[in-house]
Tab-separated table of C-alpha atoms and ligand atoms in Angstrom:
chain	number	residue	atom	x	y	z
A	94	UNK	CA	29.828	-5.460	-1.608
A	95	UNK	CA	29.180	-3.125	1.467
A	96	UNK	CA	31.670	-0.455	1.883
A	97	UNK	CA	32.540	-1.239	5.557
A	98	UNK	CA	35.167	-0.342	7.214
A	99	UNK	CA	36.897	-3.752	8.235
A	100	UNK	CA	36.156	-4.856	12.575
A	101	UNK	CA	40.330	-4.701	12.426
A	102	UNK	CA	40.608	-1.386	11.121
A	103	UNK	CA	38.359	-0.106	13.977
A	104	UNK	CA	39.842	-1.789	16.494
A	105	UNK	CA	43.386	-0.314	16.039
A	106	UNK	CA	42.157	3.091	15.337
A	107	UNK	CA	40.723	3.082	19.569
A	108	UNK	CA	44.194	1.278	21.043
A	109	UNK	CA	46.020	3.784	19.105
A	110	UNK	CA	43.813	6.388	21.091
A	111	UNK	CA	44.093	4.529	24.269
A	112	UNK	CA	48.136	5.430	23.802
A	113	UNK	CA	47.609	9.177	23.340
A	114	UNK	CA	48.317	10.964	26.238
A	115	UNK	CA	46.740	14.407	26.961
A	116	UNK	CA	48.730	17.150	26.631
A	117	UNK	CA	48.664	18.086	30.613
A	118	UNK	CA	50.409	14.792	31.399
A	119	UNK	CA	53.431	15.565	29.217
A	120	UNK	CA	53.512	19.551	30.158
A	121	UNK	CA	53.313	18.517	33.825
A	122	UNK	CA	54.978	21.165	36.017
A	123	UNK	CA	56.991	19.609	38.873
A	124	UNK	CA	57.586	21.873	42.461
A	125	UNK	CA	60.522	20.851	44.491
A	126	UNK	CA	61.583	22.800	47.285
A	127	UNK	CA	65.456	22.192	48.399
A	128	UNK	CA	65.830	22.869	52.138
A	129	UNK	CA	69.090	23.725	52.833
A	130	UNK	CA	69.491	22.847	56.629
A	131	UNK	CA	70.249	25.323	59.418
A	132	UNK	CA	71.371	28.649	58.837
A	133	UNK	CA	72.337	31.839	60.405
A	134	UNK	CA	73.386	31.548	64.114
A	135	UNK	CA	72.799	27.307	63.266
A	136	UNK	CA	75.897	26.855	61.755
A	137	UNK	CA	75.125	23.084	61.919
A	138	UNK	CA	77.908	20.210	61.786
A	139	UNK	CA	81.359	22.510	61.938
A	140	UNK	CA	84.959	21.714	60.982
A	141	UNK	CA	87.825	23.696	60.480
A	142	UNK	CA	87.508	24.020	56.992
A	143	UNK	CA	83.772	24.869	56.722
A	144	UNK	CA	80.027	24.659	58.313
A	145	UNK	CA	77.559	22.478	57.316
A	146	UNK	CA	75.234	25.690	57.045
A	147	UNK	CA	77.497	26.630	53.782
A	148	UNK	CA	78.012	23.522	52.049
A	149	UNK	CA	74.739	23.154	51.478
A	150	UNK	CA	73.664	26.459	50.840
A	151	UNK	CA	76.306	26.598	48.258
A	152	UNK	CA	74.660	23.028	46.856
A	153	UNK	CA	70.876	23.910	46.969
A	154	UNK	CA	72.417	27.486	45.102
A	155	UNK	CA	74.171	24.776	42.260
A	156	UNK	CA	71.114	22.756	42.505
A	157	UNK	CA	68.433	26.009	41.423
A	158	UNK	CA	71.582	27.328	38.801
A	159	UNK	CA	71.790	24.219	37.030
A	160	UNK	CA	67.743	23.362	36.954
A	161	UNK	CA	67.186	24.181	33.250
A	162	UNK	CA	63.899	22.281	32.590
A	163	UNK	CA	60.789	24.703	32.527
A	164	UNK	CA	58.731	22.141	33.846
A	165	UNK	CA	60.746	22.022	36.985
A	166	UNK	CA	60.433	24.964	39.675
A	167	UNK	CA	62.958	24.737	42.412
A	168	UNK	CA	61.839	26.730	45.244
A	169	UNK	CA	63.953	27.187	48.388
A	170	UNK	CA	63.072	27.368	52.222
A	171	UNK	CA	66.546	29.978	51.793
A	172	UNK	CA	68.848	31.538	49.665
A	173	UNK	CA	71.372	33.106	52.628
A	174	UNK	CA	72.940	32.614	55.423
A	175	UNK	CA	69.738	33.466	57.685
A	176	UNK	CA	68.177	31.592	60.628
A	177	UNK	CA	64.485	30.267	59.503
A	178	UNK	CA	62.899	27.615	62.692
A	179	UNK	CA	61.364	24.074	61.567
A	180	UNK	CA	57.801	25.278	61.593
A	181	UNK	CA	59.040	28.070	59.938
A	182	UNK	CA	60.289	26.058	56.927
A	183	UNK	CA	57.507	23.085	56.685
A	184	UNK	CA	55.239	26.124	57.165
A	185	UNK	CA	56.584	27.598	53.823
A	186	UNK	CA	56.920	23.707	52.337
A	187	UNK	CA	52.805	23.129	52.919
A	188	UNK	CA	52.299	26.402	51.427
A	189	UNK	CA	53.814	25.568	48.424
A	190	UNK	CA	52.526	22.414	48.321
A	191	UNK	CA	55.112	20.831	46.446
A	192	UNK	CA	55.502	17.370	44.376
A	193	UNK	CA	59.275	16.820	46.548
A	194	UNK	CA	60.855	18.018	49.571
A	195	UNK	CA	64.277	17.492	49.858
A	196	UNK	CA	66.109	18.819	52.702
A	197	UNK	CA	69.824	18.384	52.722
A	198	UNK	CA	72.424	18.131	55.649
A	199	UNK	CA	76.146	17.027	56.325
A	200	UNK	CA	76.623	14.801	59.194
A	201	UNK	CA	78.925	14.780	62.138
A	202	UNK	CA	80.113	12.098	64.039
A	203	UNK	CA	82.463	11.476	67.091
A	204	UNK	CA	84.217	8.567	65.098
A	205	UNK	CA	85.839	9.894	62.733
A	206	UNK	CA	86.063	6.620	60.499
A	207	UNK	CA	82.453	6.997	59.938
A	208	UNK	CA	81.962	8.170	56.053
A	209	UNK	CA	79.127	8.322	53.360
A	210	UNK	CA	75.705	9.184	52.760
A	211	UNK	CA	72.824	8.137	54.735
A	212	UNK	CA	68.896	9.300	53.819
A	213	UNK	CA	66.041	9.701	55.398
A	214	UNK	CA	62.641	9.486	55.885
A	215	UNK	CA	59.651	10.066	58.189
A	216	UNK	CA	58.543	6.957	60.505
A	217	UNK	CA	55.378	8.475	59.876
A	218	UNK	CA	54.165	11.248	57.664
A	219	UNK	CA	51.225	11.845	55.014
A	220	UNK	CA	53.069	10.952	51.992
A	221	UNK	CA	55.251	7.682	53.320
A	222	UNK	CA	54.970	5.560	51.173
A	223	UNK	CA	55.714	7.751	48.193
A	224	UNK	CA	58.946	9.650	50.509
A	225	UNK	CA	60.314	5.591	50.737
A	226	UNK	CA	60.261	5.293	46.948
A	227	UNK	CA	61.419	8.287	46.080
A	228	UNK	CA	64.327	8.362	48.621
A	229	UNK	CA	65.393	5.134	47.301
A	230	UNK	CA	65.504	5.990	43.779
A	231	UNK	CA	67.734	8.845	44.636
A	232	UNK	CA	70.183	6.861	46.679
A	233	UNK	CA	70.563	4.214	43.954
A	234	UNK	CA	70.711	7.483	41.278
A	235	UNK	CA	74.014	9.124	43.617
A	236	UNK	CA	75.385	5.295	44.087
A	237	UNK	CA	75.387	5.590	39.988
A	238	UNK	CA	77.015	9.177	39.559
A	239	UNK	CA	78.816	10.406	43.034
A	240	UNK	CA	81.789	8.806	44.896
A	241	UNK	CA	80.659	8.149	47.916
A	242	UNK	CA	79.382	4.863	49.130
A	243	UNK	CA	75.173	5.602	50.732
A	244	UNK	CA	73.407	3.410	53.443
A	245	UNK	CA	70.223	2.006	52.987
A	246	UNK	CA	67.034	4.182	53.282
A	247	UNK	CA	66.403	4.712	56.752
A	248	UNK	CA	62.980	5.923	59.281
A	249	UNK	CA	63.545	8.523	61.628
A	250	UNK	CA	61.497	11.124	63.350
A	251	UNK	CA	62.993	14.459	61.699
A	252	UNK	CA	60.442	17.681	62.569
A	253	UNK	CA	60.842	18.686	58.373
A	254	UNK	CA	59.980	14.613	57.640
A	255	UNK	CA	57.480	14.638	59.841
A	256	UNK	CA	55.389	17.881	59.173
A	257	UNK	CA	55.515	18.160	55.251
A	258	UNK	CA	52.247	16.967	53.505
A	259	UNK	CA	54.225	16.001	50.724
A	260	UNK	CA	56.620	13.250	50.054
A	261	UNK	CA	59.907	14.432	52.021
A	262	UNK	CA	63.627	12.999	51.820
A	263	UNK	CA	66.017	14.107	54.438
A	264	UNK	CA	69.854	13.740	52.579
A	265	UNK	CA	73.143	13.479	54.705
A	266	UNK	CA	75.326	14.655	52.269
A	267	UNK	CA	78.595	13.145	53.596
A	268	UNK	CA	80.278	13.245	57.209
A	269	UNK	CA	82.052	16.691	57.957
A	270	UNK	CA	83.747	14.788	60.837
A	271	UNK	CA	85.777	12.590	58.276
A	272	UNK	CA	88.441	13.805	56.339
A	273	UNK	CA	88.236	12.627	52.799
A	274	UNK	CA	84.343	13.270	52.911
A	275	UNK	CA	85.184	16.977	54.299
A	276	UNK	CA	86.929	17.312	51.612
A	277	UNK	CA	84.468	15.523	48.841
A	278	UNK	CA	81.952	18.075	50.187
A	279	UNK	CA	83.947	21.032	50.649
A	280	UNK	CA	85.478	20.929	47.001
A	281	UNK	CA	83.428	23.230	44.085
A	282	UNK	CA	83.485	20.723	41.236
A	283	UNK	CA	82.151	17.903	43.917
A	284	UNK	CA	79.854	20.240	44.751
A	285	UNK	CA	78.804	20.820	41.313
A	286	UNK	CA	78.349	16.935	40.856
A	287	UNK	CA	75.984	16.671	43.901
A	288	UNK	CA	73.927	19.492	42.356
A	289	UNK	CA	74.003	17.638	38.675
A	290	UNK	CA	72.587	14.360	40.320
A	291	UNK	CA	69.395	16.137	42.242
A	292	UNK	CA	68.934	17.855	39.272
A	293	UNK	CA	69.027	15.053	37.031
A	294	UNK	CA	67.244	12.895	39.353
A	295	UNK	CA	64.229	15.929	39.509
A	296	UNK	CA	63.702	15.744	35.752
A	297	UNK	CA	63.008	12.280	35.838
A	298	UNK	CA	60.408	12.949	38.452
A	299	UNK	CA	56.599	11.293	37.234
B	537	LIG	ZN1	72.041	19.192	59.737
């Protein structure tokens, strides 16, 4: 009898190869730069009990503290209170050339019934398709783990959106015009749980 080895034998041996992955793909670094909006003499969406400029400096700071996966790098457009222009920041985005952009703000409204958070993404930019998924994974990851109810993924024309070559997700935290999101957004351990979510949400980045 011939000392084969059996057709079967073979044939599992190559789909159990088809299933190994390099190494690269698992190793994978991921770059996301946090843009924490305005800055410096752009104090942003104001209230009497804080700027928009410092709640979410004080997030994208949580964000880059709690970031504990060496595959992830969080890079930011800044870390202080300093004034940095649009073209300025998606200048320093395309240089890094990052996997994410996500640039977050807190809204401001003249009713002051209006609540929640609302996210955004260019009507047209180079990576749209990829900024639609991605911004909608996100919302339905903070509709899991934060308190406050989010609107559907929406288009608009924002310079950052607009000028990053890579995908880009514009985040309105919460309305600093309303009072119980003021203080959802103004409170440290809220804070902390905003931060948790993008970070979580990061890891799980493909
Ligand atoms: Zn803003």
């Amino acid at each position: 009898m011939k000392k084969s080895i059996p057709l079967f034998l073979i044939c599992a041996a190559l789909v159990s190869f088809a299933f190994v992955k390099p190494d690269t793909k698992t190793t994978k670094q991921i770059n996301v730069v946090i843009d924490a909006g305005h800055g410096g003499t752009d104090f942003g969406a104001t209230s009497s009990s804080g700027t928009e400029k410092l709640i979410v400096e004080q997030i994208t700071t949580k964000i880059k503290f709690l970031n504990k996966n060496e595959n992830v790098v969080i890079h930011l457009t800044r870390n202080e209170d300093k004034y940095i222009s649009l073209s300025d920041r998606t200048a320093i985005i395309n240089n890094i050339k990052p996997d994410l952009v996500l640039s977050l703000h807190v809204n401001q409204s003249a009713n002051v019934a209006k609540s929640g958070m609302e996210f955004y993404v260019a009507n047209e930019s180079a990576a749209s398709e990829k900024s639609i998924l991605i911004a909608n994974a996100l919302r339905t990851k903070f509709t899991q783990n934060n308190t406050l109810k989010s609107s559907e993924v929406r288009k608009a024309p924002f310079f950052i959106l607009k000028k990053s070559e890579a995908p880009a997700v514009l985040v309105e935290l919460g309305y600093m015009s309303n009072l119980d999101d003021r203080e959802y957004l103004t409170n440290d351990l809220e804070q902390n749980k905003i931060a948790a979510t993008i970070v979580a949400f990061i890891s799980e980045l493909k």
